[in-house]
Each structure stands twice: as C-alpha cells, then as structure tokens.
Short mmCIF file of C-alpha atoms in Angstrom, two decimals:
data_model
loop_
_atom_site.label_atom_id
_atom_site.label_comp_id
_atom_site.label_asym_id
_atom_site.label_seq_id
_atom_site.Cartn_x
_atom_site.Cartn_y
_atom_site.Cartn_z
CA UNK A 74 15.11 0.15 -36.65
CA UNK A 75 12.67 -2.52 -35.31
CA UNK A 76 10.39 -3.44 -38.43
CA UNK A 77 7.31 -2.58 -35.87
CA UNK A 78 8.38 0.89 -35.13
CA UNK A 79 9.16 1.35 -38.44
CA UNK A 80 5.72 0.57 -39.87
CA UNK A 81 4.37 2.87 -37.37
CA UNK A 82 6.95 5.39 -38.24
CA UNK A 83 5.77 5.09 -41.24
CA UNK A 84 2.14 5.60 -40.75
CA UNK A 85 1.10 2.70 -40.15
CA UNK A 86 -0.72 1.49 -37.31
CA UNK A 87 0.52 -1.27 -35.01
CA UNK A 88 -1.38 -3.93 -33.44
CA UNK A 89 -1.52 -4.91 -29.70
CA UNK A 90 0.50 -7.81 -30.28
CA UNK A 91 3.37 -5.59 -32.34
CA UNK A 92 3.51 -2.87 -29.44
CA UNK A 93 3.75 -5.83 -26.85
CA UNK A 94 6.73 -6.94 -28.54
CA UNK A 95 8.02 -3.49 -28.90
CA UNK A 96 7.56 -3.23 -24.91
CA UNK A 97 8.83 -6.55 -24.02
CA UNK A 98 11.84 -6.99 -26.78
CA UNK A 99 12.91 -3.88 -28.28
CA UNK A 100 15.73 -1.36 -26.76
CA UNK A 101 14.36 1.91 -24.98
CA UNK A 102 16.78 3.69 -27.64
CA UNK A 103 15.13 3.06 -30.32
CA UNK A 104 11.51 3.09 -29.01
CA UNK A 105 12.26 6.68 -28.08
CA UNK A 106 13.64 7.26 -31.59
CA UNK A 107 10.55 6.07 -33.13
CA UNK A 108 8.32 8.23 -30.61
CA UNK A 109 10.05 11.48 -31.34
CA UNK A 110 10.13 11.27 -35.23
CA UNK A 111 6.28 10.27 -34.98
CA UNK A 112 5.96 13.01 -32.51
CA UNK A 113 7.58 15.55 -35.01
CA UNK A 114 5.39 14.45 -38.01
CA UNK A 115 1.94 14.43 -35.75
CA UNK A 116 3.00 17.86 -34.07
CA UNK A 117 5.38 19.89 -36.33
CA UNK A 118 6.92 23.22 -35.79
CA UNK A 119 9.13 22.14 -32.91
CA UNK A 120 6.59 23.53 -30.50
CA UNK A 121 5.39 22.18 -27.08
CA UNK A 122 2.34 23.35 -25.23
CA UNK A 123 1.44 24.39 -21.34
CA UNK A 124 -1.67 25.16 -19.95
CA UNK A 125 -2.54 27.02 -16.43
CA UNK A 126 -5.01 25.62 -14.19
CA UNK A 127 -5.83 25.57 -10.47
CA UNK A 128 -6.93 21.92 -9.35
CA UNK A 129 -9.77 22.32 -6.45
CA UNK A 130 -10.41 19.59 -4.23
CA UNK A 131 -13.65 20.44 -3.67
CA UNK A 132 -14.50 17.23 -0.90
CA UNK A 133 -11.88 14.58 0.37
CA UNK A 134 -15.10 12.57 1.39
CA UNK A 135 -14.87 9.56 -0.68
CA UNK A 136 -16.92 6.27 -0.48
CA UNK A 137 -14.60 4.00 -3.18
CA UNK A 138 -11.22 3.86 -1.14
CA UNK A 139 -8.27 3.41 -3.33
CA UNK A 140 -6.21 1.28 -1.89
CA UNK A 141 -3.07 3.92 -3.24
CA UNK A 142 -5.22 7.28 -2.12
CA UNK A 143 -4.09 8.81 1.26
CA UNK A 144 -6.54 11.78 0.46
CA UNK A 145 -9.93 10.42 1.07
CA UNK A 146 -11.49 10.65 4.47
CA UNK A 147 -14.92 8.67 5.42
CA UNK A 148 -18.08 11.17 5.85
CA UNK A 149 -17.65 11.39 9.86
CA UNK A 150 -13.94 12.16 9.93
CA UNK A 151 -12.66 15.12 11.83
CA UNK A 152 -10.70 16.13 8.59
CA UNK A 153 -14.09 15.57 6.06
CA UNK A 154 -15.09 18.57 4.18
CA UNK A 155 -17.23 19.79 1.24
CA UNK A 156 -15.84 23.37 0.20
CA UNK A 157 -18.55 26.00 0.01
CA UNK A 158 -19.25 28.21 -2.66
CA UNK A 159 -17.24 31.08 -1.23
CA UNK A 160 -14.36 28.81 -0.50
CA UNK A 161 -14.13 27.89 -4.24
CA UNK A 162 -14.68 31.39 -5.57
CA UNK A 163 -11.53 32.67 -3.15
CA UNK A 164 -9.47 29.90 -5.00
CA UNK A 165 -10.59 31.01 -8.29
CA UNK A 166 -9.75 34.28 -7.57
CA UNK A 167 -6.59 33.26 -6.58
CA UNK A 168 -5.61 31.17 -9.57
CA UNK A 169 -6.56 34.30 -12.03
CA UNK A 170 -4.30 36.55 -9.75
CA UNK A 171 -1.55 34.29 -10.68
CA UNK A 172 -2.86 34.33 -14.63
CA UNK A 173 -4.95 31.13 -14.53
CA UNK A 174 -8.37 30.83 -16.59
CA UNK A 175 -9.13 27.44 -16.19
CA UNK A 176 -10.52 25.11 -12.96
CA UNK A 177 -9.77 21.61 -12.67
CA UNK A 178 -12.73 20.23 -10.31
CA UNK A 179 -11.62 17.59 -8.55
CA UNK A 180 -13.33 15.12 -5.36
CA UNK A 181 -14.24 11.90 -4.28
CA UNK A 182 -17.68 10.01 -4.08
CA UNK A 183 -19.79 11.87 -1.79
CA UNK A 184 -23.50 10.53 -1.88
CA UNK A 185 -24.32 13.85 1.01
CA UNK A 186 -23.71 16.27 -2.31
CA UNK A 187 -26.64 17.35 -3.89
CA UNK A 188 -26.57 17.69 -7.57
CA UNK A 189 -27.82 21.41 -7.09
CA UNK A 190 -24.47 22.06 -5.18
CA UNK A 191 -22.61 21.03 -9.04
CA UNK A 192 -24.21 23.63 -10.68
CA UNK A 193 -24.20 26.04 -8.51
CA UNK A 194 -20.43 25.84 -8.72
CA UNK A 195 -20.17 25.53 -12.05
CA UNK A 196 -22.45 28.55 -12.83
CA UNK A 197 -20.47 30.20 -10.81
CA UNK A 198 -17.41 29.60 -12.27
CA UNK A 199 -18.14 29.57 -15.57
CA UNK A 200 -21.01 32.41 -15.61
CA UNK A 201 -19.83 34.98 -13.00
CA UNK A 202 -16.14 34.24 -13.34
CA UNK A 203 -15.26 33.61 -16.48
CA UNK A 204 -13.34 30.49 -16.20
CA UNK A 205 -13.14 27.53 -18.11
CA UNK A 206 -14.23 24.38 -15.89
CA UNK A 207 -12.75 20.57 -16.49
CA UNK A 208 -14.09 18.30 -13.41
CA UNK A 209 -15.23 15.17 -12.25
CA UNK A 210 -13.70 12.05 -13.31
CA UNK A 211 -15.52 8.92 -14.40
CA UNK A 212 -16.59 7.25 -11.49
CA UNK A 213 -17.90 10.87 -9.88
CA UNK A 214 -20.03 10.73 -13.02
CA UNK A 215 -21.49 7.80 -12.86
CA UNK A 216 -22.15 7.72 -8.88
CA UNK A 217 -23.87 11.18 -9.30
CA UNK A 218 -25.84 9.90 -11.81
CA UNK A 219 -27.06 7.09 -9.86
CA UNK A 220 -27.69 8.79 -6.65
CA UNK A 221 -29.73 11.30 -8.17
CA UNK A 222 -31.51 8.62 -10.41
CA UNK A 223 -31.19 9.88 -13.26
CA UNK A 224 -28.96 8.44 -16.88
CA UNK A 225 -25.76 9.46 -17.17
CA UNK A 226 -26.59 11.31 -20.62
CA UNK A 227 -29.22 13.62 -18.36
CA UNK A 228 -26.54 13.99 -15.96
CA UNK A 229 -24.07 14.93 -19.00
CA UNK A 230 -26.27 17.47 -20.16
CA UNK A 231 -27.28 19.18 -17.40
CA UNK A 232 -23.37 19.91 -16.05
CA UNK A 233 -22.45 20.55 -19.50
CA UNK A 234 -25.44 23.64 -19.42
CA UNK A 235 -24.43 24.63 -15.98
CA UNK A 236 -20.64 25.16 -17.24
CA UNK A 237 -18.52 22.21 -17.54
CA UNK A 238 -16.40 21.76 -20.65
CA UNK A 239 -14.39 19.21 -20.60
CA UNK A 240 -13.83 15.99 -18.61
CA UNK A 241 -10.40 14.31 -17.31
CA UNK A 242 -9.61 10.90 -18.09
CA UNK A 243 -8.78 10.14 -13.76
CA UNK A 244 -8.85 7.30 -12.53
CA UNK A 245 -8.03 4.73 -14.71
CA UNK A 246 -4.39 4.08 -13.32
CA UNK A 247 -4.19 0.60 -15.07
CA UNK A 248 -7.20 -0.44 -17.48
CA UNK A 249 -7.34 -4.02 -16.81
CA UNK A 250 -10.10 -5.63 -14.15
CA UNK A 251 -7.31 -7.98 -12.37
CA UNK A 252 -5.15 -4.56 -11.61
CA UNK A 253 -8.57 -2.91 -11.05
CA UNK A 254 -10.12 -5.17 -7.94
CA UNK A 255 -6.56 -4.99 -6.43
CA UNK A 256 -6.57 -1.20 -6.71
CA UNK A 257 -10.44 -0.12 -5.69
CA UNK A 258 -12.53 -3.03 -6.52
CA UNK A 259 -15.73 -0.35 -6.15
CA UNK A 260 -14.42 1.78 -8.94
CA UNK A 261 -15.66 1.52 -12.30
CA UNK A 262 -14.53 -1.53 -14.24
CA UNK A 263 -12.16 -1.18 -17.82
CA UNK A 264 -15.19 -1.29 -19.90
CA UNK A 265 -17.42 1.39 -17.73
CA UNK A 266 -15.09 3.74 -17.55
CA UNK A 267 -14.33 3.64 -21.39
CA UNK A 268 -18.29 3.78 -21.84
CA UNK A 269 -18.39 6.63 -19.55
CA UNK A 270 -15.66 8.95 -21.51
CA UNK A 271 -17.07 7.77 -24.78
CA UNK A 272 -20.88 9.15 -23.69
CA UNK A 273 -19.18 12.67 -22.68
CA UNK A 274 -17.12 12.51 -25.77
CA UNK A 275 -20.92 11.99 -27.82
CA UNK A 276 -22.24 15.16 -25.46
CA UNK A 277 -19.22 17.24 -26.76
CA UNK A 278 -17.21 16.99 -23.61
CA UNK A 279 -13.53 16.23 -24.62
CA UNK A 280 -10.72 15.68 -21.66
CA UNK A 281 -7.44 13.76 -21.48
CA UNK A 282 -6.67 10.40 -21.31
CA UNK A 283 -3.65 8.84 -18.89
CA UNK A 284 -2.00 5.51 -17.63
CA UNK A 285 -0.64 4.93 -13.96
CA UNK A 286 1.70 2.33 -13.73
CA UNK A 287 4.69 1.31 -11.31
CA UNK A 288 2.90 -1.89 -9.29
CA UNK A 289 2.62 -5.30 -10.38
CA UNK A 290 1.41 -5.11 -13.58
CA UNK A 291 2.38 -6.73 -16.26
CA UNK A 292 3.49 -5.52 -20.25
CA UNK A 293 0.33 -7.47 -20.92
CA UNK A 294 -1.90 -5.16 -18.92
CA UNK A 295 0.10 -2.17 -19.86
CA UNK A 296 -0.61 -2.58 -23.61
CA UNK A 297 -4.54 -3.51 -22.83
CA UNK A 298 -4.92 -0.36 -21.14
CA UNK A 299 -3.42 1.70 -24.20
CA UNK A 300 -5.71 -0.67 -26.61
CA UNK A 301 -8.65 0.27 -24.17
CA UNK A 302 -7.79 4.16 -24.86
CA UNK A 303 -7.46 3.73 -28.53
CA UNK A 304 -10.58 1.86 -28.95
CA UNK A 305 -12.39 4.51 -27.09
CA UNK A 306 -11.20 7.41 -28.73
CA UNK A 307 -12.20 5.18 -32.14
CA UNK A 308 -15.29 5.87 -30.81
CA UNK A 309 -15.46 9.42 -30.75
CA UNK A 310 -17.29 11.37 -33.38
CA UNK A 311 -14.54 13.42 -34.35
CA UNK A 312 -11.35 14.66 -33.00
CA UNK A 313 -12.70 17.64 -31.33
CA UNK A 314 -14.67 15.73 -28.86
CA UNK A 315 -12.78 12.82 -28.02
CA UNK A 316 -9.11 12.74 -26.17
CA UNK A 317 -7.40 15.43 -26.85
CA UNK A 318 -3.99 14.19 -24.88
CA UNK A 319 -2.48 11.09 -22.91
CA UNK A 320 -0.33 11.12 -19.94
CA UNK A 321 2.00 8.61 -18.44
CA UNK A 322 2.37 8.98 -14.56
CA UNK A 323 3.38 6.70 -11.95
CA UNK A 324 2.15 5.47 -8.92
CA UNK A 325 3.35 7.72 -5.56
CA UNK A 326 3.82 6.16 -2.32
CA UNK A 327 0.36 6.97 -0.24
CA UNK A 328 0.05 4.31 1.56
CA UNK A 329 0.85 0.67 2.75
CA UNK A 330 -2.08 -0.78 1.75
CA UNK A 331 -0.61 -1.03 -2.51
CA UNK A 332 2.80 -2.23 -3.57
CA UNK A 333 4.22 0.13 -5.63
CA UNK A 334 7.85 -0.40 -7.40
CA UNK A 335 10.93 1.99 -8.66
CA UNK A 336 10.02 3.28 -11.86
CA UNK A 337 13.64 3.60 -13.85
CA UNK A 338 14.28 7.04 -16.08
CA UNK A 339 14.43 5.03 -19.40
CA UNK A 340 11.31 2.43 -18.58
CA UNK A 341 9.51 5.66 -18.38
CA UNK A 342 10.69 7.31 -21.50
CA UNK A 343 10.24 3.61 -22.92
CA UNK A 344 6.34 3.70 -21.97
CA UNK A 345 6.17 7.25 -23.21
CA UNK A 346 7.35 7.22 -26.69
CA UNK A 347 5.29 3.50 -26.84
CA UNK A 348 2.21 5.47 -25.92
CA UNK A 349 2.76 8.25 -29.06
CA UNK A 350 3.38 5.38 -31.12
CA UNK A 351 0.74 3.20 -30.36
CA UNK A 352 -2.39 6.29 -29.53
CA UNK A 353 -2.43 7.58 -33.45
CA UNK A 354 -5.38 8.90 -32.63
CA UNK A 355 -5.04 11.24 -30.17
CA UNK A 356 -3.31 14.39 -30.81
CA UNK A 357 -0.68 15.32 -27.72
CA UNK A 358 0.75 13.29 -25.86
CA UNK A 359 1.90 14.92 -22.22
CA UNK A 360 4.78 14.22 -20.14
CA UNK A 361 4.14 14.38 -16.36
CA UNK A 362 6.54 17.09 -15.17
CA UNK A 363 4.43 17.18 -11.41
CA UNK A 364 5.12 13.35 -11.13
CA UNK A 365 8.16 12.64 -12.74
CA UNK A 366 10.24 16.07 -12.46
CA UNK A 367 12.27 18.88 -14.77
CA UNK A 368 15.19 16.51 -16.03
CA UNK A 369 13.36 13.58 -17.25
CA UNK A 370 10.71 15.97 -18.45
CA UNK A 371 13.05 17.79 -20.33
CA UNK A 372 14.03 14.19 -21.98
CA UNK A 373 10.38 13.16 -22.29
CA UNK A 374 9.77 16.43 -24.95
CA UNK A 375 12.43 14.78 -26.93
CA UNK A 376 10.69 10.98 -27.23
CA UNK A 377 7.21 11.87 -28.22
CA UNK A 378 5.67 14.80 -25.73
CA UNK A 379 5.17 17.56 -27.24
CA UNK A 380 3.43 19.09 -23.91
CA UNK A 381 4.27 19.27 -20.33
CA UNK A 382 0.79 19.78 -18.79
CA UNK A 383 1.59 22.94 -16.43
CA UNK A 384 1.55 25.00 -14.60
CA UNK A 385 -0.89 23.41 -12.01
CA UNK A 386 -1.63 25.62 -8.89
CA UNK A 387 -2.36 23.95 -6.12
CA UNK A 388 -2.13 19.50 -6.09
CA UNK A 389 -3.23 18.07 -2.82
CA UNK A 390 -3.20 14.44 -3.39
CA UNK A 391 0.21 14.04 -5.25
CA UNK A 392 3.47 15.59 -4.51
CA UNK A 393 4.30 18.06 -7.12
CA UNK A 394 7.67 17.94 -9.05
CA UNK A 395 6.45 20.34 -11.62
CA UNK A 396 6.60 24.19 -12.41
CA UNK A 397 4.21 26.88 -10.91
CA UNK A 398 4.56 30.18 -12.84
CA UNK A 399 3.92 30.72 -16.79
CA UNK A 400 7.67 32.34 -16.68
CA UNK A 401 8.94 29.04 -15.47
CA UNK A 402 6.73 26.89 -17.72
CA UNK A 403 8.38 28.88 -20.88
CA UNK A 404 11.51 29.30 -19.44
CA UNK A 405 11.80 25.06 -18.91
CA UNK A 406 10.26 24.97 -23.01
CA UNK A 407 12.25 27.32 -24.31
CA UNK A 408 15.57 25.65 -22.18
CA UNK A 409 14.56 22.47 -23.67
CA UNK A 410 15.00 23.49 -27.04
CA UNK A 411 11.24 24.33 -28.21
CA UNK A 412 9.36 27.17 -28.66
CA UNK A 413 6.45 27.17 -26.05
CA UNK A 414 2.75 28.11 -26.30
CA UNK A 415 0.01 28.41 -24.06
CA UNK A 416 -3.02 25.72 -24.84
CA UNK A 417 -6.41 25.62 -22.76
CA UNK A 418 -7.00 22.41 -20.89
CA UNK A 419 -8.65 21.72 -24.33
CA UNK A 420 -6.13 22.56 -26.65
CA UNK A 421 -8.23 25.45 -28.40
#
C-alpha cells in the first residue's frame, strides 16, 4: 500500500500535500482500500445509517444566481413564491404520514422575508409539530443577518430559540475563491462560509459538511476544499457541535451558463474514500445515493461511507437517484451487506 495511505491507515494524519499525491498518483484501488479499513476502524459494527427527512423549498426567490442553479427565479417572476405557513405545515404533515420527523428548510436569498416569517415557521415546526428542523445554508445566514442588521451570533441565537437545530453545510460546491467567482461570485467566499459554520458550530448548531465537484477544477482545489473542512471542524468545540458528516456529490446539468464534465464511477469512489481518509475529524462520511444512484452507492458503503443520507421526500432542485421509503432504505443496507439503522439528521 501507498506509504501515505498507510500512515493514515494507521492513524496518522496526512497532510495536504500527501492527500494531493494520493489524488493525483495513487490507483483508485487502493485509495478505496485505505478508505474502507479506516472507515471500519472509525465506524465499527458493520453498520450504516439513514435518516428521513422532507426537504421544503420554502422560496425559489433568490438574489445570488448560481450560475449551475435552474431553481431560482428573480422577485417579479410569474413562477416566484414564498410558501405560507399553511403550505409548510401540509408538507410536514405529509412527511410524518410517510414516517418522517425531521424538516430540511431550504431557499434562496430573499431580502422581501421578514425575519418574523423564520420563526414563525420554525415555532411551528418545532413547537406545534414536533419535528426536528435543519435549514438555511450559509449564505441565507449571513444575508438575513445583514438585512435585518443585526450579527450573525444574534441571528444564531434567536433561530436556534425559535426551533432550529442544526445547520447544512450547502453551498460550498468547491471551496476555493477562483472556482467560487466562476460559480456565484455574490456567494460567500471560502473563508466566510467556513467562519459562518464555525459560529453555528460555537452556538451548538451542528450540520453536515459536502464537496461538489465535476467542472474545471483542479486536484489542487479539490484537496483545499477538504483542508478548508478540516480546519473548520478543528475549530469546533467538541464533536457534538461541529460536522457531524461529509458528502461527495457532483455537479447536475441545470443550465448552460456552467461547464460541467462526466464524473467516472471509480473517480468518484476515488474522491470518496480520499475524503474518509483525509476528514479524521468528522465522524460519517455519506455517500450521495440521490445524486449518484443505488449501484455505485452500494460500492461507495464499501470505500469509506458508512451512511447513505436517505430517504429524502421531496428534492426540487436536483434530480433524485435515491430511495423514498424507510423499507427501501433498509432493504438497499441490508442488500449491501450491512445492518442498517435509523440516525436523525444529527446523528443522535
């Protein structure tokens, strides 16, 4: 084995210049190799998670533009909306029909949303339905904090009161500024958005972590993303309130506007079992069964995933590959050759 991968296999951990060499120089074989034996130390017991979760979309208005996003529509389009109250409580009510607990709130950057319109609906979800809430990715965070004028740690707390538990790690698709301004040059830069997850991480708001990758980027950007994710979750006070789990997903054709590339079956399992041997700091590492699909899925689990992130109900800005019943989600564990078990979006 490649004297890299061995050190990490090992337990010891590698530097950005060893995993770029891994990337660049070593055979997908054995990367995977190293990522399921360090997957099977970190996570023993031969088990891999799911988790059940409706995503709602609660606005497609969105001010930033992604060049890759075929979702967002400007504030005066025909097709703009801002779901009430009673729209998201129909959802809900949906999701837990179909055995769901848990709410992934998801939007854009809509300045017309008052901040009393985010708790509202996370009082509601949290208080009078009993659901656990994970929303609003970085760059909502930081927007809503600056057009209500008021720090992001205010902001923080009062969502956090009002219901919200955890945070997802969206929108970070490649952490490196050159990738960034050709992406959405008015989203958060690498640095902000590893600020902004490290100040809900200090208010006891915990999420995920992911990479997007499949455009021009290069190995070099691909391993400063995963050194920007490490270094942030270095940050966190303890495990329980930093990244709980990382996910490698690929871009999807949206649009025109973003060149995106074929992502081969082994560069993928390559970038996977790289990730759960470079992140030793963060606990699960996810493989993308909506994005990628069942059969390389089923190989992901066995090169360092040891979850499968699903079922998700309802995905209206990616095309969904994945599974949508809990008797599907075991079914595709337990087919695999692992014993499943059901996880909150938080892994409690």
């Amino acid at each position: 084995m490649n004297t890299n991968l061995q050190k990490a296999v090992d337990g010891t951990r590698i530097t950005p210049a060893e995993a770029l060499d891994i990337l660049k120089n070593t055979p997908w074989t054995e990367v995977v190799e190293a990522g399921d034996a360090i997957r099977r130390r970190m996570n023993p017991g031969n088990r891999v998670g799911y988790t059940a979760f409706r995503i709602v979309n609660y606005t497609n208005v969105c001010e930033v533009t992604c060049s890759f996003c075929s979702f967002c529509r400007p504030a005066h389009s025909k097709e703009a909306y801002v779901l009430s109250l009673d729209e998201i409580r129909r959802k809900t009510l949906e999701a837990k029909a179909k055995g769901a607990d848990q709410i992934f709130l998801q939007g854009g950057v809509n300045k017309e949303i008052p901040l009393s319109y985010y708790t509202d609906v996370l009082k509601m979800l949290s208080q009078e339905m009993g659901v656990k809430v994970r929303g609003f990715s970085p760059v909502e965070l930081v927007r809503i904090a600056e057009f209500n004028n008021m720090p992001l740690d205010e902001l923080l707390d009062v969502l956090k009161e009002a219901g919200l538990s955890s945070v997802p790690g969206a929108g970070a698709e490649i952490l490196s500024d050159r990738m960034r301004q050709m992406l959405s040059p008015r989203k958060l830069t690498a640095r902000q958005w590893c600020d902004t997850l490290a100040a809900c991480h200090r208010k006891g708001l915990p999420g995920s972590a992911n990479i997007v990758f499949g455009s021009i980027e290069t190995a070099e950007e691909i391993i400063e993303h995963l050194n920007y994710v490490r270094s942030t979750q270095d940050r966190a006070p303890d495990a329980a309130h930093g990244f709980k789990s990382f996910v490698v997903w690929t871009f999807q054709p949206q649009t025109d506007k973003f060149p995106i590339r074929h992502v081969r079956g082994d560069e993928y399992l390559k970038l996977l079992a790289l990730s759960r041997i470079f992140l030793d700091n963060i606990p699960h590492i996810e493989v993308s069964l909506l994005g990628m699909g069942l059969s390389l899925g089923e190989l992901g689990l066995h090169a360092g995933a040891d979850d499968i992130n699903s079922i998700v109900i309802e995905e209206n800005v990616l095309q969904n590959h994945g599974l949508t019943t809990i008797e599907a989600a075991e079914k595709f564990i337990t087919d695999a050759g692992f014993t499943p078990y059901r996880r909150s979006l938080n892994f409690d």
